[in-house]
Short mmCIF file of C-alpha atoms in Angstrom, two decimals:
data_model
loop_
_atom_site.label_atom_id
_atom_site.label_comp_id
_atom_site.label_asym_id
_atom_site.label_seq_id
_atom_site.Cartn_x
_atom_site.Cartn_y
_atom_site.Cartn_z
CA MET A 23 0.00 0.00 0.00
CA LYS A 24 2.89 2.34 0.79
CA LEU A 25 3.99 1.78 -2.78
CA VAL A 26 1.04 3.64 -4.29
CA GLN A 27 0.76 6.48 -1.76
CA PRO A 28 2.32 9.60 -3.24
CA GLU A 29 4.25 11.60 -0.63
CA ILE A 30 3.49 15.29 -0.70
CA GLY A 31 7.10 16.18 0.12
CA LEU A 32 8.46 14.23 -2.82
CA ILE A 33 5.86 15.77 -5.14
CA PHE A 34 6.91 19.21 -3.93
CA TRP A 35 10.62 18.63 -4.48
CA MET A 36 10.00 16.88 -7.77
CA CYS A 37 7.89 19.80 -9.02
CA VAL A 38 10.38 22.43 -7.94
CA THR A 39 13.41 20.56 -9.26
CA PHE A 40 11.83 19.51 -12.50
CA LEU A 41 10.51 22.96 -13.32
CA ILE A 42 13.86 24.61 -12.54
CA VAL A 43 15.66 22.03 -14.69
CA LEU A 44 13.11 22.47 -17.44
CA PHE A 45 13.68 26.21 -17.37
CA LEU A 46 17.48 25.95 -17.23
CA LEU A 47 17.77 23.29 -19.91
CA ARG A 48 15.30 25.12 -22.12
CA LYS A 49 17.34 28.28 -21.93
CA PHE A 50 20.89 26.94 -21.86
CA ALA A 51 20.66 23.58 -23.60
CA TRP A 52 17.64 22.74 -25.74
CA LYS A 53 17.24 26.06 -27.52
CA PRO A 54 20.90 26.46 -28.52
CA ILE A 55 21.27 22.76 -29.34
CA LEU A 56 18.12 22.59 -31.44
CA LYS A 57 19.00 25.86 -33.13
CA MET A 58 22.49 24.64 -33.99
CA ILE A 59 21.24 21.27 -35.18
CA GLY A 60 18.60 23.00 -37.29
CA GLU A 61 21.13 25.41 -38.74
CA ARG A 62 23.51 22.61 -39.54
CA GLU A 63 20.75 20.59 -41.16
CA ASP A 64 19.74 23.61 -43.21
CA SER A 65 23.30 24.20 -44.32
CA ILE A 66 23.70 20.52 -45.19
CA THR A 67 20.44 20.56 -47.14
CA SER A 68 21.35 23.74 -48.96
CA SER A 69 24.84 22.49 -49.77
CA LEU A 70 23.38 19.25 -51.03
CA VAL A 71 20.99 21.20 -53.21
CA ALA A 72 23.86 23.41 -54.39
CA ALA A 73 25.99 20.35 -55.11
CA GLN A 74 23.13 18.79 -57.06
CA LYS A 75 22.70 22.00 -59.00
CA ALA A 76 26.40 22.21 -59.70
CA ARG A 77 26.39 18.62 -60.84
CA GLU A 78 23.47 19.32 -63.14
CA GLU A 79 25.14 22.42 -64.47
CA LEU A 80 28.32 20.49 -65.05
CA ALA A 81 26.36 17.82 -66.88
CA ASN A 82 24.67 20.51 -68.95
CA LEU A 83 28.00 22.13 -69.66
CA LYS A 84 29.43 18.79 -70.68
CA ALA A 85 26.47 18.12 -72.92
CA THR A 86 26.77 21.51 -74.59
CA SER A 87 30.50 21.20 -74.96
CA GLU A 88 30.03 17.78 -76.47
CA GLU A 89 27.47 19.20 -78.83
CA VAL A 90 29.81 22.01 -79.77
CA MET A 91 32.62 19.53 -80.27
CA LYS A 92 30.39 17.36 -82.40
CA ALA A 93 29.31 20.34 -84.47
CA ALA A 94 32.92 21.42 -84.84
CA HIS A 95 33.91 17.94 -85.90
CA ALA A 96 31.10 17.84 -88.43
CA GLU A 97 32.09 21.23 -89.74
CA LYS A 98 35.73 20.20 -89.94
CA ASP A 99 34.76 17.05 -91.81
CA ALA A 100 32.56 19.02 -94.16
CA LEU A 101 35.30 21.59 -94.72
CA LEU A 102 37.86 18.88 -95.35
CA ARG A 103 35.55 17.12 -97.74
CA GLU A 104 34.84 20.36 -99.53
CA ALA A 105 38.52 21.19 -99.68
CA ARG A 106 39.29 17.78 -101.04
CA ASP A 107 36.56 18.12 -103.63
CA ILE A 108 37.81 21.53 -104.62
CA LYS A 109 41.37 20.27 -104.81
CA ASP A 110 40.33 17.33 -106.95
CA LYS A 111 38.31 19.59 -109.15
CA ILE A 112 41.14 22.08 -109.48
CA ILE A 113 43.62 19.36 -110.27
CA ALA A 114 41.28 17.80 -112.78
CA GLU A 115 40.60 21.15 -114.35
CA ALA A 116 44.28 22.01 -114.43
CA LYS A 117 45.03 18.68 -116.02
CA ASN A 118 42.36 19.26 -118.64
CA THR A 119 43.53 22.77 -119.40
CA ALA A 120 47.14 21.67 -119.50
CA GLN A 121 46.33 18.85 -121.85
CA GLU A 122 44.32 21.15 -124.04
CA GLU A 123 46.99 23.79 -123.97
CA GLY A 124 49.60 21.22 -124.82
CA ARG A 125 47.56 19.91 -127.61
CA LYS A 126 46.97 23.44 -128.86
CA ILE A 127 50.68 24.25 -128.63
CA ILE A 128 51.60 21.06 -130.42
CA ASN A 129 49.01 21.75 -133.07
CA GLN A 130 50.28 25.28 -133.46
CA ALA A 131 53.84 24.05 -133.66
CA LYS A 132 52.84 21.49 -136.23
CA GLU A 133 51.03 24.13 -138.22
CA SER A 134 53.91 26.56 -138.03
CA ILE A 135 56.35 23.79 -138.98
CA THR A 136 54.23 22.90 -141.99
CA SER A 137 53.88 26.50 -143.03
CA GLU A 138 57.61 27.14 -142.50
CA LYS A 139 58.43 24.05 -144.50
CA ASN A 140 56.07 25.16 -147.25
CA ALA A 141 57.55 28.64 -147.24
CA ALA A 142 61.05 27.23 -147.37
CA LEU A 143 60.11 24.92 -150.20
CA ARG A 144 58.51 27.80 -152.01
CA GLN A 145 61.59 29.94 -151.46
CA LEU A 146 63.82 27.13 -152.62
CA LYS A 147 61.70 26.65 -155.68
CA GLU A 148 61.81 30.36 -156.39
CA GLN A 149 65.57 30.41 -155.91
CA VAL A 150 66.01 27.41 -158.17
CA VAL A 151 63.81 29.05 -160.74
CA SER A 152 65.68 32.34 -160.45
CA MET A 153 69.02 30.55 -160.63
CA ALA A 154 67.81 28.65 -163.64
CA ILE A 155 66.74 31.86 -165.18
CA ASP A 156 70.06 33.45 -164.27
CA ALA A 157 71.98 30.55 -165.73
CA SER A 158 69.92 30.49 -168.87
CA SER A 159 70.29 34.21 -169.24
CA ILE A 160 74.03 33.96 -168.85
CA ILE A 161 74.09 31.17 -171.40
CA LEU A 162 71.97 33.15 -173.67
CA LYS A 163 74.23 36.16 -173.31
CA HIS A 164 77.35 34.25 -174.45
CA GLN A 165 75.75 33.31 -177.80
CA LEU A 166 75.86 29.79 -177.49
CA THR A 167 77.62 28.88 -180.66
CA ASP A 168 80.15 26.43 -179.72
CA PRO A 169 78.68 23.35 -178.01
CA LYS A 170 81.94 22.77 -176.25
CA GLN A 171 81.92 26.15 -174.89
CA GLN A 172 78.31 25.64 -173.94
CA GLU A 173 79.08 22.54 -171.99
CA ALA A 174 81.98 24.14 -170.20
CA LEU A 175 79.89 27.00 -169.34
CA ILE A 176 77.12 24.83 -167.87
CA GLU A 177 79.67 22.93 -165.91
CA ALA A 178 81.26 26.03 -164.55
CA TYR A 179 77.94 27.30 -163.66
CA LEU A 180 76.95 24.12 -161.91
CA ASN A 181 80.13 24.22 -159.91
CA GLU A 182 79.35 27.70 -158.96
CA VAL A 183 76.00 26.54 -157.79
CA LYS A 184 77.60 23.62 -155.96
CA ALA A 185 80.03 25.97 -154.36
CA ASN A 186 77.16 28.04 -153.26
CA MET B 8 40.82 -10.73 -27.11
CA GLN B 9 37.09 -11.05 -27.71
CA ILE B 10 36.71 -13.76 -25.04
CA ASN B 11 38.75 -11.71 -22.61
CA LYS B 12 36.45 -8.76 -23.10
CA ILE B 13 33.34 -10.86 -22.60
CA LEU B 14 34.84 -12.39 -19.46
CA LYS B 15 35.64 -8.98 -18.07
CA LEU B 16 32.12 -7.83 -18.79
CA LYS B 17 30.67 -10.89 -17.11
CA ILE B 18 32.85 -10.45 -14.07
CA SER B 19 31.91 -6.81 -13.68
CA THR B 20 28.24 -7.69 -14.03
CA LEU B 21 28.66 -10.38 -11.39
CA ILE B 22 30.29 -7.92 -9.02
CA PHE B 23 27.39 -5.57 -9.56
CA ALA B 24 24.94 -8.34 -8.91
CA LEU B 25 26.86 -9.40 -5.78
CA LEU B 26 26.74 -5.86 -4.44
CA PHE B 27 23.01 -6.07 -4.94
CA VAL B 28 22.96 -9.28 -2.90
CA ILE B 29 24.99 -7.81 -0.07
CA ASN B 30 22.84 -4.71 -0.06
CA SER B 31 19.62 -6.65 0.10
CA THR B 32 20.66 -9.25 2.71
CA PHE B 33 22.20 -6.99 5.25
CA ALA B 34 19.51 -4.41 4.89
CA GLN B 35 17.08 -7.16 5.77
CA ASP B 36 19.05 -8.14 8.84
CA HIS B 37 19.18 -4.54 9.88
CA ALA B 38 15.44 -4.16 9.51
CA ASN B 39 14.81 -7.36 11.42
CA SER B 40 17.01 -6.50 14.35
CA GLU B 41 15.43 -3.08 14.52
CA ASN B 42 11.90 -4.36 14.64
CA SER B 43 12.09 -7.24 17.05
CA GLY B 44 15.60 -7.46 18.42
CA LYS B 45 15.96 -11.07 17.32
CA PRO B 46 16.23 -12.54 13.82
CA LYS B 47 12.91 -13.57 12.41
CA LYS B 48 12.01 -15.42 9.25
CA PHE B 49 12.96 -13.83 5.98
CA ASP B 50 10.04 -11.88 4.50
CA ALA B 51 10.58 -11.36 0.77
CA GLY B 52 7.66 -8.96 0.37
CA GLU B 53 8.89 -6.69 3.13
CA THR B 54 12.47 -6.72 1.83
CA ILE B 55 11.39 -5.84 -1.69
CA THR B 56 9.03 -3.09 -0.57
CA GLU B 57 11.77 -1.57 1.58
CA HIS B 58 14.05 -1.45 -1.43
CA ILE B 59 11.69 0.22 -3.82
CA ILE B 60 9.98 2.78 -1.60
CA ASP B 61 11.43 6.10 -0.53
CA ALA B 62 13.54 6.39 2.64
CA HIS B 63 14.81 9.06 5.00
CA GLU B 64 18.36 7.75 4.80
CA TRP B 65 20.39 6.36 1.95
CA HIS B 66 21.35 2.88 2.96
CA ILE B 67 24.73 1.88 1.52
CA VAL B 68 25.79 -1.34 3.23
CA THR B 69 25.39 -3.19 6.53
CA LEU B 70 28.52 -4.94 7.82
CA GLY B 71 27.68 -7.22 10.68
CA ASN B 72 25.53 -5.08 12.93
CA LYS B 73 26.97 -1.81 11.69
CA VAL B 74 24.76 0.10 9.28
CA VAL B 75 26.51 2.32 6.81
CA ALA B 76 24.00 4.83 5.52
CA LEU B 77 24.05 8.36 4.24
CA PRO B 78 22.01 10.51 6.66
CA LEU B 79 19.65 12.86 4.88
CA PRO B 80 18.18 16.19 6.01
CA ILE B 81 14.70 16.05 7.45
CA ILE B 82 12.49 19.06 6.97
CA ILE B 83 9.10 19.07 8.66
CA TYR B 84 6.42 21.67 8.51
CA ASN B 85 4.60 21.60 11.81
CA PRO B 86 1.54 23.86 12.13
CA ASN B 87 2.42 24.43 15.80
CA SER B 88 6.13 25.10 15.66
CA GLY B 89 6.82 25.96 12.01
CA LEU B 90 9.69 24.38 10.07
CA ASP B 91 11.85 21.80 11.83
CA PHE B 92 15.18 20.89 10.35
CA PHE B 93 17.56 18.11 11.45
CA MET B 94 19.49 15.14 10.06
CA SER B 95 17.98 11.66 9.81
CA SER B 96 20.90 10.25 11.84
CA LYS B 97 19.08 11.63 14.91
CA PHE B 98 16.56 8.82 14.45
CA ASP B 99 19.21 6.10 14.81
CA GLU B 100 18.60 3.47 17.44
CA GLU B 101 14.86 4.14 17.35
CA ALA B 102 15.39 7.43 19.09
CA VAL B 103 12.72 10.04 19.61
CA TYR B 104 14.04 13.40 18.51
CA ASN B 105 12.29 16.70 19.00
CA ASN B 106 9.04 14.79 19.67
CA TYR B 107 9.36 13.07 16.29
CA LYS B 108 9.81 9.37 15.73
CA LEU B 109 10.46 7.40 12.52
CA ILE B 110 8.07 4.47 12.25
CA ASP B 111 8.13 2.32 9.09
CA GLY B 112 9.65 5.17 7.13
CA LYS B 113 7.01 7.66 8.26
CA ILE B 114 7.67 10.49 10.65
CA LYS B 115 5.19 10.55 13.50
CA VAL B 116 4.63 12.97 16.35
CA VAL B 117 5.09 11.50 19.82
CA ALA B 118 2.52 12.48 22.41
CA GLU B 119 3.31 14.34 25.65
CA ASP B 120 4.03 11.12 27.54
CA GLY B 121 6.97 10.42 25.19
CA LYS B 122 5.81 6.94 24.25
CA THR B 123 2.47 6.83 22.41
CA ILE B 124 1.97 8.28 18.95
CA ASP B 125 -0.31 11.27 18.54
CA GLU B 126 -2.08 10.33 15.29
CA ALA B 127 -3.99 13.63 14.97
CA LYS B 128 -0.81 15.68 15.21
CA SER B 129 1.05 13.21 13.02
CA SER B 130 -1.38 13.75 10.17
CA SER B 131 -1.18 17.53 10.54
CA ILE B 132 2.59 17.74 9.87
CA ILE B 133 3.93 17.89 6.33
CA ASP B 134 7.17 16.10 5.54
CA PHE B 135 9.36 18.08 3.13
CA SER B 136 12.47 16.02 3.86
CA ILE B 137 15.22 15.56 1.37
CA THR B 138 14.59 11.85 1.11
CA LYS B 139 16.56 9.27 -0.83
CA ASN B 140 14.44 9.89 -3.91
CA VAL B 141 14.72 13.67 -3.63
CA LEU B 142 18.49 13.38 -3.42
CA ALA B 143 18.47 10.93 -6.34
CA ILE B 144 16.45 13.48 -8.32
CA PHE B 145 19.01 16.15 -7.46
CA VAL B 146 21.82 13.86 -8.58
CA SER B 147 20.11 12.98 -11.86
CA VAL B 148 19.28 16.60 -12.47
CA ALA B 149 22.88 17.63 -11.83
CA ILE B 150 24.00 14.99 -14.34
CA MET B 151 21.49 16.30 -16.87
CA LEU B 152 22.51 19.91 -16.42
CA PHE B 153 26.16 18.98 -16.74
CA ILE B 154 25.68 16.84 -19.84
CA PHE B 155 23.38 19.09 -21.77
CA ILE B 156 24.85 22.46 -20.94
CA SER B 157 28.34 21.20 -21.79
CA VAL B 158 26.98 19.73 -25.02
CA ALA B 159 25.29 23.04 -25.79
CA ASN B 160 28.60 24.79 -25.21
CA THR B 161 30.31 22.40 -27.62
CA TYR B 162 27.76 23.44 -30.22
CA LYS B 163 28.37 27.11 -29.50
CA LYS B 164 32.14 26.72 -29.69
CA ALA B 165 32.13 25.06 -33.09
CA PRO B 166 28.92 25.88 -34.92
CA GLY B 167 28.27 23.67 -37.91
CA ALA B 168 31.10 21.29 -37.08
CA THR B 169 30.66 17.53 -36.99
CA PRO B 170 29.62 16.36 -33.52
CA LYS B 171 32.27 14.82 -31.28
CA GLY B 172 32.49 13.19 -27.88
CA LEU B 173 29.38 13.42 -25.74
CA GLN B 174 27.78 15.54 -28.42
CA SER B 175 27.82 12.70 -30.94
CA PHE B 176 26.13 10.42 -28.41
CA ILE B 177 23.46 12.94 -27.42
CA GLU B 178 22.69 14.42 -30.81
CA PRO B 179 21.12 11.32 -32.42
CA ILE B 180 18.87 10.93 -29.37
CA ILE B 181 17.80 14.57 -29.52
CA ILE B 182 17.14 14.19 -33.24
CA PHE B 183 15.25 10.96 -32.54
CA VAL B 184 13.00 12.75 -30.02
CA ARG B 185 12.54 15.66 -32.40
CA ASP B 186 11.83 13.70 -35.60
CA ASP B 187 10.28 10.44 -34.48
CA VAL B 188 8.46 11.66 -31.40
CA ALA B 189 7.66 15.37 -31.67
CA LYS B 190 7.43 15.98 -35.42
CA ALA B 191 5.71 12.67 -36.09
CA SER B 192 3.02 13.12 -33.43
CA ILE B 193 2.54 16.88 -33.17
CA GLY B 194 3.22 18.12 -36.66
CA LYS B 195 4.07 21.69 -37.54
CA LYS B 196 3.68 23.12 -34.02
CA TYR B 197 6.17 20.68 -32.49
CA GLU B 198 8.79 23.27 -31.60
CA ARG B 199 7.14 24.77 -28.53
CA PHE B 200 6.86 21.31 -26.92
CA MET B 201 10.44 20.28 -27.61
CA PRO B 202 12.00 21.55 -24.32
CA TYR B 203 9.41 19.70 -22.23
CA LEU B 204 9.58 16.50 -24.28
CA LEU B 205 13.38 16.42 -24.24
CA THR B 206 13.55 17.16 -20.52
CA VAL B 207 10.97 14.49 -19.68
CA PHE B 208 12.63 11.96 -21.94
CA PHE B 209 16.10 12.40 -20.52
CA PHE B 210 14.84 12.76 -16.94
CA ILE B 211 13.03 9.44 -17.12
CA TRP B 212 15.78 7.69 -19.02
CA ILE B 213 18.63 8.84 -16.79
CA ASN B 214 16.67 8.07 -13.64
CA ASN B 215 15.73 4.65 -15.00
CA LEU B 216 19.41 3.93 -15.65
CA LEU B 217 20.50 5.27 -12.27
CA GLY B 218 17.88 3.03 -10.69
CA LEU B 219 19.66 0.02 -12.19
CA ILE B 220 22.93 0.84 -10.46
CA PRO B 221 22.74 -0.89 -7.09
CA ILE B 222 24.96 1.51 -5.10
CA LEU B 223 25.08 5.22 -4.36
CA PRO B 224 24.32 7.49 -6.26
CA GLY B 225 22.12 4.96 -8.05
CA GLY B 226 19.72 2.47 -6.61
CA ALA B 227 16.93 4.86 -5.78
CA ASN B 228 13.68 3.92 -7.41
CA VAL B 229 12.84 7.42 -8.65
CA THR B 230 10.84 6.67 -11.78
CA GLY B 231 9.19 3.75 -9.99
CA ASN B 232 7.83 6.12 -7.37
CA ILE B 233 4.22 7.12 -7.75
CA ALA B 234 4.84 10.70 -6.57
CA VAL B 235 7.39 11.28 -9.31
CA THR B 236 5.31 9.76 -12.08
CA LEU B 237 2.31 11.65 -10.72
CA THR B 238 4.19 14.93 -11.03
CA LEU B 239 5.29 14.16 -14.58
CA ALA B 240 1.81 13.08 -15.61
CA VAL B 241 0.26 16.18 -14.06
CA LEU B 242 2.73 18.39 -15.93
CA THR B 243 1.74 16.71 -19.19
CA PHE B 244 -1.90 17.14 -18.22
CA ILE B 245 -1.42 20.87 -17.49
CA ILE B 246 0.33 21.39 -20.82
CA ILE B 247 -2.52 19.62 -22.63
CA LEU B 248 -5.08 21.82 -20.81
CA PHE B 249 -3.25 25.02 -21.68
CA SER B 250 -2.42 24.19 -25.28
CA GLY B 251 -5.77 22.65 -26.23
CA ASN B 252 -7.42 24.72 -28.96
CA LYS B 253 -11.08 25.30 -29.76
CA HIS B 254 -11.17 22.35 -32.09
CA TYR B 255 -9.83 20.03 -29.38
CA TRP B 256 -12.35 21.09 -26.75
CA ARG B 257 -15.19 20.94 -29.23
CA HIS B 258 -14.32 17.33 -29.98
CA ILE B 259 -14.35 16.52 -26.28
CA LEU B 260 -17.44 18.45 -25.20
CA ALA B 261 -19.57 18.00 -28.31
CA MET B 262 -18.15 15.76 -30.98
CA PRO B 263 -19.20 17.23 -34.31
CA GLY B 264 -21.35 15.09 -36.55
CA VAL B 265 -22.68 12.98 -33.67
CA PRO B 266 -26.43 12.94 -32.85
CA ALA B 267 -27.40 14.76 -29.63
CA TRP B 268 -28.55 11.65 -27.79
CA VAL B 269 -25.21 9.94 -28.40
CA LEU B 270 -23.46 12.97 -26.94
CA PHE B 271 -25.09 12.24 -23.57
CA LEU B 272 -23.06 9.08 -23.53
CA LEU B 273 -19.99 10.23 -25.43
CA THR B 274 -19.21 13.52 -23.67
CA PRO B 275 -18.82 12.02 -20.16
CA ILE B 276 -16.55 9.33 -21.65
CA GLU B 277 -14.48 11.94 -23.44
CA ILE B 278 -14.19 14.04 -20.28
CA LEU B 279 -13.18 10.96 -18.34
CA GLY B 280 -10.64 10.27 -21.06
CA VAL B 281 -9.02 13.66 -20.50
CA PHE B 282 -8.17 12.60 -16.94
CA LEU B 283 -7.61 8.98 -17.73
CA ARG B 284 -4.79 9.62 -20.19
CA PRO B 285 -2.37 11.25 -17.73
CA PHE B 286 -3.49 8.75 -15.08
CA VAL B 287 -2.46 5.88 -17.33
CA LEU B 288 0.84 7.66 -18.05
CA MET B 289 1.48 7.83 -14.33
CA ILE B 290 0.60 4.16 -13.69
CA ARG B 291 2.47 2.80 -16.70
CA LEU B 292 5.83 4.32 -15.83
CA PHE B 293 5.46 3.58 -12.11
CA ALA B 294 4.39 -0.02 -12.67
CA ASN B 295 6.97 -0.85 -15.31
CA ILE B 296 9.95 0.43 -13.42
CA SER B 297 8.79 -0.90 -10.05
CA ALA B 298 8.07 -4.26 -11.63
CA GLY B 299 11.61 -4.45 -12.98
CA HIS B 300 13.03 -3.76 -9.54
CA ILE B 301 10.63 -6.21 -7.91
CA ILE B 302 11.59 -9.01 -10.30
CA ALA B 303 15.32 -8.44 -9.78
CA LEU B 304 14.85 -8.36 -6.02
CA SER B 305 12.64 -11.43 -6.14
CA PHE B 306 15.41 -13.46 -7.73
CA PHE B 307 17.69 -12.48 -4.88
CA SER B 308 15.02 -13.15 -2.30
CA LEU B 309 14.85 -16.68 -3.67
CA ILE B 310 18.45 -17.16 -2.53
CA PHE B 311 17.53 -16.36 1.07
CA ILE B 312 14.29 -18.28 1.04
CA PHE B 313 16.17 -21.38 -0.09
CA GLY B 314 19.14 -20.43 2.07
CA GLU B 315 16.95 -20.65 5.16
CA MET B 316 16.10 -24.22 4.22
CA SER B 317 19.71 -25.23 3.65
CA THR B 318 22.92 -23.32 3.00
CA GLY B 319 23.84 -25.53 0.05
CA LEU B 320 20.48 -25.03 -1.60
CA GLY B 321 20.80 -21.27 -1.17
CA PHE B 322 24.21 -21.36 -2.79
CA GLY B 323 22.88 -23.42 -5.70
CA VAL B 324 19.94 -21.14 -6.23
CA SER B 325 22.19 -18.09 -6.07
CA ILE B 326 23.90 -19.12 -9.32
CA VAL B 327 20.56 -19.33 -11.09
CA SER B 328 19.35 -16.11 -9.46
CA VAL B 329 22.43 -14.16 -10.47
CA ALA B 330 22.14 -15.47 -14.03
CA PHE B 331 18.50 -14.43 -14.15
CA THR B 332 19.26 -11.04 -12.66
CA VAL B 333 21.98 -10.42 -15.22
CA PHE B 334 19.42 -11.21 -17.88
CA MET B 335 16.90 -8.92 -16.15
CA MET B 336 19.49 -6.13 -16.04
CA PHE B 337 19.86 -6.25 -19.80
CA LEU B 338 16.11 -6.33 -20.19
CA GLU B 339 15.83 -3.37 -17.81
CA LEU B 340 18.36 -1.43 -19.88
CA LEU B 341 15.95 -1.79 -22.77
CA VAL B 342 12.92 -1.03 -20.61
CA ALA B 343 14.66 2.08 -19.24
CA PHE B 344 14.84 3.51 -22.74
CA LEU B 345 11.48 2.13 -23.82
CA GLN B 346 9.52 3.64 -20.93
CA ALA B 347 11.16 7.04 -21.39
CA TYR B 348 10.26 6.78 -25.07
CA VAL B 349 6.67 5.68 -24.39
CA PHE B 350 6.02 8.44 -21.85
CA THR B 351 7.44 11.06 -24.21
CA LEU B 352 5.68 9.64 -27.25
CA LEU B 353 2.27 9.49 -25.56
CA SER B 354 2.71 13.02 -24.18
CA ALA B 355 3.58 14.16 -27.69
CA ILE B 356 0.55 12.40 -29.16
CA TYR B 357 -1.73 14.09 -26.61
CA PHE B 358 -0.12 17.47 -27.34
CA GLY B 359 -0.59 16.78 -31.04
CA ALA B 360 -4.30 16.08 -30.51
CA ALA B 361 -4.61 19.26 -28.43
CA VAL B 362 -3.07 21.59 -31.03
CA GLU B 363 -4.34 19.90 -34.17
CA ASP B 364 -6.04 22.17 -36.68
CA GLY B 365 -9.65 21.37 -37.50
CA HIS B 366 -9.36 21.76 -41.27
CA HIS B 367 -7.94 18.41 -42.10
CA GLU B 368 -10.44 16.40 -40.13
CA HIS B 369 -13.41 18.42 -41.36
CA GLU B 370 -12.38 17.75 -44.91
CA GLU B 371 -12.38 14.06 -44.12
CA GLU B 372 -15.84 14.35 -42.62
CA HIS B 373 -17.13 16.07 -45.73
CA ALA B 374 -15.56 13.43 -47.89
CA GLY B 375 -17.25 10.78 -45.73
CA GLN B 376 -20.64 12.47 -46.04
CA VAL B 377 -20.30 12.71 -49.81
CA ALA B 378 -19.41 9.05 -49.93
CA HIS B 379 -22.51 8.17 -47.89
CA HIS B 380 -24.77 10.10 -50.22
#
């Protein structure tokens, strides 16, 4: 029975002590502790959020840089291809023009050779004709009476020509 | 290494348990010799009761016939003579001091003849003595103040740093009380109840643990004392009364959505419930902690009950008893935390009910009505 009889003295001391402790701990322990824990939790949460954000931004940055790289690569490839095409074209064109030019030059040379040859032949012919005329005139001038004389004359003349 | 550690642990537990034995046996002898002058048969009930109720001195050990106890101050309010103050050692040897006499742990007033007890006067005095439990409360409170104020200072010294030392032991418990007890049961308005909940939690827990230590400054059955649990329950009750909002009282006095004739039945039950809740809080803590002490003491009483039959039997039983008590100690370690948790949790749930906003529940009611239609 004594077990379940609350003593007034103990209740009194318990009340007084507990309330004082409640007041003291509230002021000097719980409030600062809870405040600090809360602040730390907030800072942890905010840094986690910031870290997440940074990670996302980094991922974004990576993605964009990759895209830029890809675009640059594509452009480089395109440029290279274009350059190669142009080069091939230029070479091909140059080859064509060179061949044509060559052909033209050859043709021209051939033509000029032919015409030169013709001119020379003509000149030779003319000279032969004029020499023949000269020789005949000379023969004619000496009154070709004596055949021996005639022959000598022709021979002399021919020698002259040969000497020329 | 591992086995060594376990052995050491076992040995230290055994020493603890043995101290318990010594404490309980010699205290019994002391009580017996005081009451009748000659040894009488061992009374387990009396021994156990003596160990779990409050006392005016702090019994440490009895060696032979010599009692070693810490005398405690006795403070009595007497309507005739005002406050009387003296040490409990004045009552040694069944002495009458200043017309007061200690009988079965109660201070009585001795009548003019110096022999008979004046019951009328005895009931008019109020005993404000610093008893064993009061001193134990002071000790536990000093421990609490030391722990938590030093922890708070650690926080102040290094704000935002990782917890260390005592701080890293205390912080998870504080966060546990905050998140799993206060936030979970009260909701948004949890903050204003935090100081009370934390203080109650640690007060009960530390006193439960101190109660498990068999020697000074432990061994007092503070949380297993009805006056202490009564005070705690009444404090919870007062906080509920003062923080209850309109919505709370409306649900108690006139539950909305209930027909008038049902209210005749329901309202008295609800009002009874308001008082019943703290009452159950009081009984639960008191009964659980006292029961733990009673069981541990019962195992030791078995030793002496069998020991009276034969010394050998008592010795044999003592091995079993010590083993059981070691087991009980571990169980009590769990119970110490559990009861502190339960008291705090239930207080928090009652606070939560008292400060709950009506909106949420009304919405549910409307939803229910729509569903019925």
